[in-house]
Coordinates of C-alpha atoms in Angstrom, one line a residue:
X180 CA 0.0 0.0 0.0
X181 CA 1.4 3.4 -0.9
X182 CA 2.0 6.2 1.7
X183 CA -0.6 8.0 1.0
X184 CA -3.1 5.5 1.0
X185 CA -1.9 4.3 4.2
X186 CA -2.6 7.7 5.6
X187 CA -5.9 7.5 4.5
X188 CA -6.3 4.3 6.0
X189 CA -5.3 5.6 9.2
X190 CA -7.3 9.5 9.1
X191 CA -10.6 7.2 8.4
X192 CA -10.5 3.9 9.4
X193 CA -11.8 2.7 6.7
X194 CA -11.8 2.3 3.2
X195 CA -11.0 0.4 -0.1
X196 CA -7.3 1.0 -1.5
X197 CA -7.5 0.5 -5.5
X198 CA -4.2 0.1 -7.0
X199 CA -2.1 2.1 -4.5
X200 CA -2.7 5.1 -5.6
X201 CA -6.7 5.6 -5.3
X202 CA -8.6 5.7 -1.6
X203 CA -12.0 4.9 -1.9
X204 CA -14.1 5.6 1.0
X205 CA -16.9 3.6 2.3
X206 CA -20.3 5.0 1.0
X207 CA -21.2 6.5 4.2
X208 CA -18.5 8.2 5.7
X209 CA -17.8 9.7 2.0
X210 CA -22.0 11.0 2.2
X211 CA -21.4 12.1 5.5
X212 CA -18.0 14.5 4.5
X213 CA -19.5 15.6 1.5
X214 CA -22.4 16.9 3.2
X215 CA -20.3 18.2 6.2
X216 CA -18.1 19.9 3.4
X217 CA -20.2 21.5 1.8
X218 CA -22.3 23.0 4.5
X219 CA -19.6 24.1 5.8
X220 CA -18.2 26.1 3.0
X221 CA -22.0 27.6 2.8
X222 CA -22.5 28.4 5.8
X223 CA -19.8 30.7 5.6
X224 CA -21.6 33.1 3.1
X225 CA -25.0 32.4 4.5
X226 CA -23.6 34.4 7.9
X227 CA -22.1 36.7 6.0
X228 CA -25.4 38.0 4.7
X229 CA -27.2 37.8 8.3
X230 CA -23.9 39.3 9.8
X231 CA -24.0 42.1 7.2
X232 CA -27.4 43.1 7.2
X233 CA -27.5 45.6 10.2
X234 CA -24.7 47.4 9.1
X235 CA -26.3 47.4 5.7
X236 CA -29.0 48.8 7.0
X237 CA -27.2 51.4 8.8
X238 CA -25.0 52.5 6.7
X239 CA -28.0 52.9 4.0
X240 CA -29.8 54.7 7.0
X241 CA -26.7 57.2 7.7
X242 CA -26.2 57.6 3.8
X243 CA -30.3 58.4 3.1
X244 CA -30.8 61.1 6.4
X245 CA -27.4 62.7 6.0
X246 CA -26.2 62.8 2.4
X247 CA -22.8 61.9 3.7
X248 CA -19.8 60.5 1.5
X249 CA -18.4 58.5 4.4
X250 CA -21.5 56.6 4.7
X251 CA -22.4 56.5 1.1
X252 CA -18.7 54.8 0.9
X253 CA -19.2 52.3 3.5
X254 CA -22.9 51.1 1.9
X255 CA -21.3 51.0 -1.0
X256 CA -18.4 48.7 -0.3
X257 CA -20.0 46.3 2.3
X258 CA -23.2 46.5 -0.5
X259 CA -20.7 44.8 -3.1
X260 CA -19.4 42.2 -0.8
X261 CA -23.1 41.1 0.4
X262 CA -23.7 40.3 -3.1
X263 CA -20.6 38.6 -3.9
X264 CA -21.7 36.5 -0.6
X265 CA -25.2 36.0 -1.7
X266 CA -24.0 34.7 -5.3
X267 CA -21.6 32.5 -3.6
X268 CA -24.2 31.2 -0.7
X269 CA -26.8 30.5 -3.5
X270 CA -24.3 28.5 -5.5
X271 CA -22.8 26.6 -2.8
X272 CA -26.5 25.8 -1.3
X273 CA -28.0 24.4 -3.9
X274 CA -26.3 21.6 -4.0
X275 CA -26.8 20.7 -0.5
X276 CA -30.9 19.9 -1.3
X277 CA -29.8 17.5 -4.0
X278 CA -27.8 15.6 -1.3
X279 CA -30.9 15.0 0.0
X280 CA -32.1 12.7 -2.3
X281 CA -28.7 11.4 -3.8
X282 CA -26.9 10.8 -0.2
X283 CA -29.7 10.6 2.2
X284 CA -32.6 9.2 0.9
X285 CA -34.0 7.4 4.0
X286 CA -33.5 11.0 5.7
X287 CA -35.8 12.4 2.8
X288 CA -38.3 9.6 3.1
X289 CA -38.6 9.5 6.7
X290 CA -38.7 13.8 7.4
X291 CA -39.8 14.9 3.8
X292 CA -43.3 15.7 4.9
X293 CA -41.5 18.0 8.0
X294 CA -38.9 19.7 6.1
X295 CA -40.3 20.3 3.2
X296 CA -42.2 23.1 3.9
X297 CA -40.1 25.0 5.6
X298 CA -37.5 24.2 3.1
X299 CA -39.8 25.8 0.3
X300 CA -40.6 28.7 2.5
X301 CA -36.8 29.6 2.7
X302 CA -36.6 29.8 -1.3
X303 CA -39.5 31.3 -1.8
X304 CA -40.6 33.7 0.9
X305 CA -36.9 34.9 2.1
X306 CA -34.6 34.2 -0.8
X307 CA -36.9 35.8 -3.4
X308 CA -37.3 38.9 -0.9
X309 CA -33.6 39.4 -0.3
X310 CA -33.0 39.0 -3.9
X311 CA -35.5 41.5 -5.4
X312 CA -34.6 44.4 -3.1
X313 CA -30.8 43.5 -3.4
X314 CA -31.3 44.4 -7.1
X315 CA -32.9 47.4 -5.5
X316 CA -29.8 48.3 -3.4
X317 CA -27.3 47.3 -5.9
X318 CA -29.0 49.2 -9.3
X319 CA -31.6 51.5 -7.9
X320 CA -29.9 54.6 -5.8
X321 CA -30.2 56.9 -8.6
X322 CA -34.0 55.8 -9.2
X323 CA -36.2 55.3 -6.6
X324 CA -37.1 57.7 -3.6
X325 CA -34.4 57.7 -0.5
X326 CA -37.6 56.1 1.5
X327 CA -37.9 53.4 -0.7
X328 CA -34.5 52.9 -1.0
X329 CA -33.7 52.6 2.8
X330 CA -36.8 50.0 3.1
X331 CA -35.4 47.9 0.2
X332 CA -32.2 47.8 3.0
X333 CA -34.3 46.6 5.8
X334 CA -36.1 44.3 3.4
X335 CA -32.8 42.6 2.4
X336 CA -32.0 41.9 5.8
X337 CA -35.2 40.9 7.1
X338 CA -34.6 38.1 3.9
X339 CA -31.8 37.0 5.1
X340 CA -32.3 36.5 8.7
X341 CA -35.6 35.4 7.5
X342 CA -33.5 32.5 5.5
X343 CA -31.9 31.8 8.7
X344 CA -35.1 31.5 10.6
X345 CA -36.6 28.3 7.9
X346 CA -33.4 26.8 7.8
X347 CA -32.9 26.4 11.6
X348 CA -36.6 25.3 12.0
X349 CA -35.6 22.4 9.6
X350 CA -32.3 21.9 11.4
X351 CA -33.9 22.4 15.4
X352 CA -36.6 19.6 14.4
X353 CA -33.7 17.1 14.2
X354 CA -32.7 18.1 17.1
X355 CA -35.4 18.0 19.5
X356 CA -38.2 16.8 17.2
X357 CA -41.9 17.2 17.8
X358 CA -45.5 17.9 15.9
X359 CA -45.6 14.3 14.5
X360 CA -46.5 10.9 14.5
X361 CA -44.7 7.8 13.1
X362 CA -46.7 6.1 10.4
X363 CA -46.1 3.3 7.9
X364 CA -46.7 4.4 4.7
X365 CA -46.0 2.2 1.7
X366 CA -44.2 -0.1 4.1
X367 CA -42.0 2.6 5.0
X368 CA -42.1 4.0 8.3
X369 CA -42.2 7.9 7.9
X370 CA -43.1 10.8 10.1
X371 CA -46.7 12.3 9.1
X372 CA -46.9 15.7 10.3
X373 CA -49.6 16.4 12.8
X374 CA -48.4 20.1 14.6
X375 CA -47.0 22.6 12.1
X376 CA -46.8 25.1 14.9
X377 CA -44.7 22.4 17.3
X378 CA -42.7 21.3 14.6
X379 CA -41.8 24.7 13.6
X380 CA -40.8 25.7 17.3
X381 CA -39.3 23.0 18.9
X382 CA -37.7 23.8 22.3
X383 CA -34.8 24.3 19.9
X384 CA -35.7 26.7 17.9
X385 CA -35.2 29.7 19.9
X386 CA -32.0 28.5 21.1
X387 CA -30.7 28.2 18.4
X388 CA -31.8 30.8 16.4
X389 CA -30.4 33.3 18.7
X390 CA -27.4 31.5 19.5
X391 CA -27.0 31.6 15.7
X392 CA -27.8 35.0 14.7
X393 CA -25.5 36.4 17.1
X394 CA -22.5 34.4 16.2
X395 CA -22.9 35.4 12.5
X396 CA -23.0 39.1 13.6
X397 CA -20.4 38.6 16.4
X398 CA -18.4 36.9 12.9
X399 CA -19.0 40.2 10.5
X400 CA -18.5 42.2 13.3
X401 CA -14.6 41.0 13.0
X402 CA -14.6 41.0 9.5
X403 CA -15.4 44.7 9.1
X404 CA -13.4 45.8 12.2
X405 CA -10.3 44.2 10.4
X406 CA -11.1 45.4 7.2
X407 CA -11.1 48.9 8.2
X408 CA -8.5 48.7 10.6
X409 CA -6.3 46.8 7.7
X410 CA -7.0 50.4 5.9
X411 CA -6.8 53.0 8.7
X412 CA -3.6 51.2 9.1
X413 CA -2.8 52.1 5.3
X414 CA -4.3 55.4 5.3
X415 CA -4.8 57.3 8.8
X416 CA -7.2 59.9 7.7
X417 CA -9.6 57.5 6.3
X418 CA -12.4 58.9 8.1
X419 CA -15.1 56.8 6.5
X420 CA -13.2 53.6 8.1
X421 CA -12.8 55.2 11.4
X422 CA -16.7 55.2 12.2
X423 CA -16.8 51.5 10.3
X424 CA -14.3 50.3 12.8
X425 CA -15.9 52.1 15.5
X426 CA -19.4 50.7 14.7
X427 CA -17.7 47.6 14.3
X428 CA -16.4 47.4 17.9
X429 CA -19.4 49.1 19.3
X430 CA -21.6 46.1 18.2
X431 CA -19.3 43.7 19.2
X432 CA -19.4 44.6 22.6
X433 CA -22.8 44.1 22.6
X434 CA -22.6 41.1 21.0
X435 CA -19.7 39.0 22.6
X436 CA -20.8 39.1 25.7
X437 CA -24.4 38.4 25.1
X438 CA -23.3 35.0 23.2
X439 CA -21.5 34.3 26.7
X440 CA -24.5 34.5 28.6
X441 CA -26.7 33.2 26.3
X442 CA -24.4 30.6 25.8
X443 CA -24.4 29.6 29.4
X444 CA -27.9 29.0 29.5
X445 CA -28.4 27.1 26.1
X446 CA -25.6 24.4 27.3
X447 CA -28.2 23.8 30.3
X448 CA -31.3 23.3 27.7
X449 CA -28.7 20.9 25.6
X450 CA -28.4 18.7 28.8
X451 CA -31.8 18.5 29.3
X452 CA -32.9 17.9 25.9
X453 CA -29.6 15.8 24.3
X454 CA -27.6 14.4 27.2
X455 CA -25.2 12.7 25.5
X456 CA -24.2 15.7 23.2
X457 CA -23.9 17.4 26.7
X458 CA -21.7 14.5 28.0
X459 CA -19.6 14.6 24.9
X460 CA -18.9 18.2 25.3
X461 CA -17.1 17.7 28.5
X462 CA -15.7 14.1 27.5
X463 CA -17.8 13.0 30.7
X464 CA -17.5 9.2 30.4
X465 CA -18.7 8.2 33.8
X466 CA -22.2 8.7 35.3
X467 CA -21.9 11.2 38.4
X468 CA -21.1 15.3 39.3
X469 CA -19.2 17.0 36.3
X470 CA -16.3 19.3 36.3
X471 CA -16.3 22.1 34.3
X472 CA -13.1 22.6 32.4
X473 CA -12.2 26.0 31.5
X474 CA -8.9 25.0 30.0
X475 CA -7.4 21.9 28.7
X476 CA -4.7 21.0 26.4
X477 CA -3.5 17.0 25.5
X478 CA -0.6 15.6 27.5
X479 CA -0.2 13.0 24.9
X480 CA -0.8 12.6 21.7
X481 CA -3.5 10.1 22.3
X482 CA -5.5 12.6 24.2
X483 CA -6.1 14.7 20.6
X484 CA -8.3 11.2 19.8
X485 CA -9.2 9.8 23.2
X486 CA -9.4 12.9 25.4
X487 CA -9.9 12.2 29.0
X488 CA -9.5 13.2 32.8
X489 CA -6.1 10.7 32.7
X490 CA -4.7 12.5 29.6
X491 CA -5.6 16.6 29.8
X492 CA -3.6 19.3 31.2
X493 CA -7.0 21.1 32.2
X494 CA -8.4 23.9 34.8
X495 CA -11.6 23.0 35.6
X496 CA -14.0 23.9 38.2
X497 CA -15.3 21.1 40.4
X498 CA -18.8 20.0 39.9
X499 CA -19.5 23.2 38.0
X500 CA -20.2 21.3 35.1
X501 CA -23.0 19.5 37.2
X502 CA -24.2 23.4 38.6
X503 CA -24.5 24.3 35.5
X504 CA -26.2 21.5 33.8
X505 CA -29.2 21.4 36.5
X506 CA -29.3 24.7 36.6
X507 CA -27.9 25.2 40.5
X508 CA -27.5 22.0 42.2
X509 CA -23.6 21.1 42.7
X510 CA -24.5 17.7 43.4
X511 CA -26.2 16.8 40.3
X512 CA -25.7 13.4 38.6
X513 CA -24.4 13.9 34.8
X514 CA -25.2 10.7 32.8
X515 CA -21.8 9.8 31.7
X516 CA -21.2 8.3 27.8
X517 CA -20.3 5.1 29.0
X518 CA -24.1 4.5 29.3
X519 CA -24.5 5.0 25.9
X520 CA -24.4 2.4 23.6
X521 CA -22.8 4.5 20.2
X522 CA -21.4 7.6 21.1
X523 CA -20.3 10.9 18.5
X524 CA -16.9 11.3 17.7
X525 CA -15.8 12.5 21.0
X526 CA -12.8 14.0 20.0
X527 CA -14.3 16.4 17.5
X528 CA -17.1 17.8 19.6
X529 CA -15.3 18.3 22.7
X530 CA -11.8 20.2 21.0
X531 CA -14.5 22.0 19.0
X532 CA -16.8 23.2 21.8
X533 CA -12.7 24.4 23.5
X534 CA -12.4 26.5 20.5
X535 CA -15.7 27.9 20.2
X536 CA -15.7 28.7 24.0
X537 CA -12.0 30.1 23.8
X538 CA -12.6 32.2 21.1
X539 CA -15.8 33.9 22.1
X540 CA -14.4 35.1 25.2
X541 CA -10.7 36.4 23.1
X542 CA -13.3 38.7 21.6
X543 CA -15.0 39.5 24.5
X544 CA -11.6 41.0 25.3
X545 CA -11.1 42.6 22.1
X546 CA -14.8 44.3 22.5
X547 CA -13.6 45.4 25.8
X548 CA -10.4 46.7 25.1
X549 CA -11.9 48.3 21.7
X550 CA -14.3 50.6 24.4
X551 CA -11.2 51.6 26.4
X552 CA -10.1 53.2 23.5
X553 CA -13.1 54.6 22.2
X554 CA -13.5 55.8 25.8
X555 CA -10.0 57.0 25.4
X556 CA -10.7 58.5 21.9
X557 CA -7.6 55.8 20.9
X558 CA -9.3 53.5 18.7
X559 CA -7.7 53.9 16.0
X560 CA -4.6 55.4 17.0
X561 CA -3.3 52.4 18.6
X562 CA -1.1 50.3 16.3
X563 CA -1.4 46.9 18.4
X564 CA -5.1 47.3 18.8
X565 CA -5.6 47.6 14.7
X566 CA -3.0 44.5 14.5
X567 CA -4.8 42.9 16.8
X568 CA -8.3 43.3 14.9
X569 CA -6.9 42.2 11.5
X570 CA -5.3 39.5 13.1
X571 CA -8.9 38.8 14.4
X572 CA -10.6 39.1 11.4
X573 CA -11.3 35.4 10.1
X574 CA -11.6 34.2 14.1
X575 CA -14.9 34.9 14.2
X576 CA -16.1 32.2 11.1
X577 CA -13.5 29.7 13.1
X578 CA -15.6 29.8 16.4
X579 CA -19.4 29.7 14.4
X580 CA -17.6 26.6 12.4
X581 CA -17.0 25.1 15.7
X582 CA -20.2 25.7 17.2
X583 CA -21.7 24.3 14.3
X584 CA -19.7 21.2 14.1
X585 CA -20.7 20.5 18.4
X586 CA -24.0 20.8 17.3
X587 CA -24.0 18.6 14.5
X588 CA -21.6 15.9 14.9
X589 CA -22.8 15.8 18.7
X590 CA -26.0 14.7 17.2
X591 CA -24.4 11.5 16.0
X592 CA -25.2 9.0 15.2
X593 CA -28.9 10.5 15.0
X594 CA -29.8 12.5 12.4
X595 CA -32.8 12.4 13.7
X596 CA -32.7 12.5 17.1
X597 CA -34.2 9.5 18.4
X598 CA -35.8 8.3 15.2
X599 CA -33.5 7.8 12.5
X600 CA -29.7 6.9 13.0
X601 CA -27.2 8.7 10.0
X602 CA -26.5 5.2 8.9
X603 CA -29.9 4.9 8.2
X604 CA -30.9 7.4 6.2
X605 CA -27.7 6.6 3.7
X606 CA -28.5 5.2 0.0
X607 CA -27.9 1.6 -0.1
X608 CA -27.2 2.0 -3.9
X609 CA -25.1 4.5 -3.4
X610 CA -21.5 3.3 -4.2
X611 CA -18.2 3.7 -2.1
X612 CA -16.7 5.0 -5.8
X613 CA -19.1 7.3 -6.7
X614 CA -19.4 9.0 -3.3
X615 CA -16.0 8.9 -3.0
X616 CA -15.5 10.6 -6.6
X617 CA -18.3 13.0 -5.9
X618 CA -17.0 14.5 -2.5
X619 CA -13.5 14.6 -4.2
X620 CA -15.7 17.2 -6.9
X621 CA -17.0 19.1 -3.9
X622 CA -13.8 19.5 -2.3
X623 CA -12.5 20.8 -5.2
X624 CA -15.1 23.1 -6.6
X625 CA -15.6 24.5 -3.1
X626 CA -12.0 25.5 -2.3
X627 CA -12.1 27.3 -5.9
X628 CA -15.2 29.0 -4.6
X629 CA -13.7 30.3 -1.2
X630 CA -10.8 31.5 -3.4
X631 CA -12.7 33.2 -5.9
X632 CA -14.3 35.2 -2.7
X633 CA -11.5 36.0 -1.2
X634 CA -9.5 37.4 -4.2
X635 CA -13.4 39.5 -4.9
X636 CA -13.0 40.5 -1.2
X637 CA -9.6 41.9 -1.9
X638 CA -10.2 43.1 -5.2
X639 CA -12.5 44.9 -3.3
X640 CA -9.6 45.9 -0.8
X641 CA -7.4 46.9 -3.1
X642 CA -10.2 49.6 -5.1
X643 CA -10.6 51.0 -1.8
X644 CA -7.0 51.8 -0.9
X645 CA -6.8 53.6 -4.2
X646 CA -10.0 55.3 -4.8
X647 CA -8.2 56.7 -1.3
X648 CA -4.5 57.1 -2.9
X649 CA -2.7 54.4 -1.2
X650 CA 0.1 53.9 -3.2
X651 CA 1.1 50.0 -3.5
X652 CA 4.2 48.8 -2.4
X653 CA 7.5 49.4 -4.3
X654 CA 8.2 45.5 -3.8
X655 CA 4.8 44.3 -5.2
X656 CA 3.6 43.4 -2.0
X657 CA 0.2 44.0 -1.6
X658 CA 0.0 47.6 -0.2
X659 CA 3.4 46.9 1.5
X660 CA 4.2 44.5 4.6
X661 CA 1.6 45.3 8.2
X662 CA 4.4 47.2 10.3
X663 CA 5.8 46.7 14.0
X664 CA 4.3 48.4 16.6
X665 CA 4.6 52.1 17.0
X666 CA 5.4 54.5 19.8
X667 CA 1.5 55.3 19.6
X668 CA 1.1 52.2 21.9

């Protein structure tokens, strides 16, 4: 077996080596990438178009009431990368309903009558209304009324968080599902709707809609701050990109520490509702009080697979963990996942939830610090602070990747909680060669997608610096090298 086969081999587990050189990956755990993949790649641009929106608004708002250039320049620019994030989330989502039927076919047949209307709802109550009035905003400053044109902003927005909201009532239902009855129906069992208004708001829903609103504004939030910082740093007296910084800031700290708190008490619904997600958070193997660990890193290489109490460097708070998960009672019993008898990939949900918890409270320090210098008038004076913020800038998608990836692969193996197991709901016809092939496609195509946005995004960049007279650096660099820290600090 080649080297790289035998890599493969190892990663997965799993898997058909054809001639040395070719992996082929059983059909399921090729399905199950290629829809992990791919979502995640779109869920990148889908929170880029709820993160946007309120600044969108507001800028379009600012622009409208005061006639101002600084505000007409932000709309614009943050107006252009919406779209190119809309084109990209539409292209990258479509195929994800497909996989539906060609991947997970016994997920279609069982949950079709539940998710089907709220799927069609998203495309054609909030898509359709975000696109229309997008055209508005993109083609229509110069030809409808400065009323009409501000609504067309709100409109957008409300579209796009409106996509959020039918999306997440698809994706809550598997979570905690409700409003239905198990029927057999052309001797398949399938779930017959009976509730629409429970099956729309599941205990879930409002979780999770909130939790993931937030985190795509908390997301933008360091996206713009860094963007404008990244050009302050180039051009001082940029005065539109002072106030987008500011704003930036401003919002996040609002935002970071809400996600904390909110946080906090949506990890006590997830014990209550999905226990063994819960359990797999905290890599709680045995029933009894939980620890809370605010900080762990492996000891071993072993413990990035197999983390545990015996292998983790961690600071934890004693029977916090049960506190928290009965909602004040230090002595409460955890079920542990040794009870269990198939558990989620341990590994990934519990380094993923360190992440996404690690990273939300580095910005709530960068939100703070950011209002020290606004409180100092310094924001954008201070040379480690702007560092700081473009260093930021892509954090934000890392932590709502995270957070999505506890919330799905803790799930596992239901993709249905309780009903229908991810093994399940896979084609049987489906082969390991043309999954394998297929998410090989994905992979590709979706990478050239994510590069095609970023070289738009700094396209866009790069227009900015020299509608503002940035010259570009003698070297070719792009706009010169970030430099050291100055005596401004």
């Amino acid at each position: 077996m080649q080297p790289a086969t035998q890599l493969l081999q190892n990663v997965f587990g799993a898997g058909i080596p054809v001639d040395g050189w070719l992996f082929l990956l059983p059909a399921e755990l090729a399905s199950r990438l290629q829809f992990g993949w791919t979502i995640s790649v779109h869920i990148l641009f889908a929170a880029l178009s709820i993160g946007l929106a309120p600044f969108i608004i507001y800028f379009t708002w600012k622009d409208v009431r005061t006639g101002s250039e600084r505000y007409a320049r932000l709309r614009s620019f943050w107006l252009n990368v919406f779209a190119a994030g809309f084109v990209m989330g539409t292209v990258t989502g479509i195929p994800m309903s497909f996989q539906f039927g060609t991947n997970f076919p016994g997920f279609s047949a069982l949950a079709g009558e539940l998710i089907g209307g709220p799927l069609a709802f998203e495309a054609k109550m909030a898509f359709f209304l975000e696109a229309v009035f997008l055209g508005v905003l993109l083609f229509g400053r110069e030809k409808v009324s400065d009323r009409t044109y501000f609504l067309s902003s709100v409109l957008t927005g409300f579209g796009a968080w409106l996509s959020g909201f039918w999306i997440l009532v698809v994706n809550a239902w598997m979570q905690t599902p409700q409003g239905y009855e198990m029927i057999t129906r052309n001797g398949m069992e399938v779930a017959k709707l009976t509730d629409p208004i429970a099956a729309f708001f599941t205990p879930r829903m409002t979780w999770m809609y909130v939790h993931m609103i937030n985190a795509s504004v908390i997301a933008v939030a360091l996206l713009v701050a860094g963007v404008a910082a990244y050009i302050v740093w180039k051009k001082r007296d940029a005065k539109a990109w002072h106030t987008a910084l500011k704003i930036a800031v401003l919002l996040l700290i609002v935002a970071a520490p809400l996600q904390a708190v909110h946080g906090d008490a949506y990890g006590r619904h997830v014990e209550d509702t999905q226990p063994q997600k819960f359990a797999a958070m905290e890599a709680h193997y045995e029933t009894g009080t939980a620890d809370l660990h605010l900080f762990a890193i492996p000891t071993s290489p072993d413990a990035i697979m197999n983390p545990s109490e015996e292998n983790l460097f961690a600071i934890s708070l004693p029977r916090v963990g049960s506190f928290l998960a009965s909602g004040g009672d230090f002595d409460a019993v955890v079920k542990g996942l040794d009870e269990y008898e198939q558990n989620p990939p341990v590994p990934l949900v519990f380094w993923s939830f360190r992440i996404m918890v690690g990273l939300g409270f580095l910005f709530i320090g960068l939100a703070f610090w950011g209002g020290y210098l606004i409180y100092r008038d310094r924001l954008s004076d201070s040379s480690l602070y702007l560092r700081a913020m473009i260093a930021a800038s892509p954090l934000g998608y890392a932590a709502l990747l995270t957070g999505w990836y506890v919330t799905e692969i803790g799930r596992q193996p239901w993709v249905v909680q309780g009903e229908l197991k991810t093994g399940e709901a896979v084609s049987s016809t489906l082969s390991s060669t043309e999954a394998t092939l297929s998410l090989a496609a994905f992979v590709v195509i979706y990478i050239g997608l994510v590069v095609a946005a970023l070289y738009t995004l700094r396209w866009l960049i790069e227009g900015e610096l020299d509608e503002l007279g940035v010259e570009p650096a003698p070297d070719d660099h792009w706009y010169g090298p970030i430099p050291g820290v100055t005596s401004d600090d």
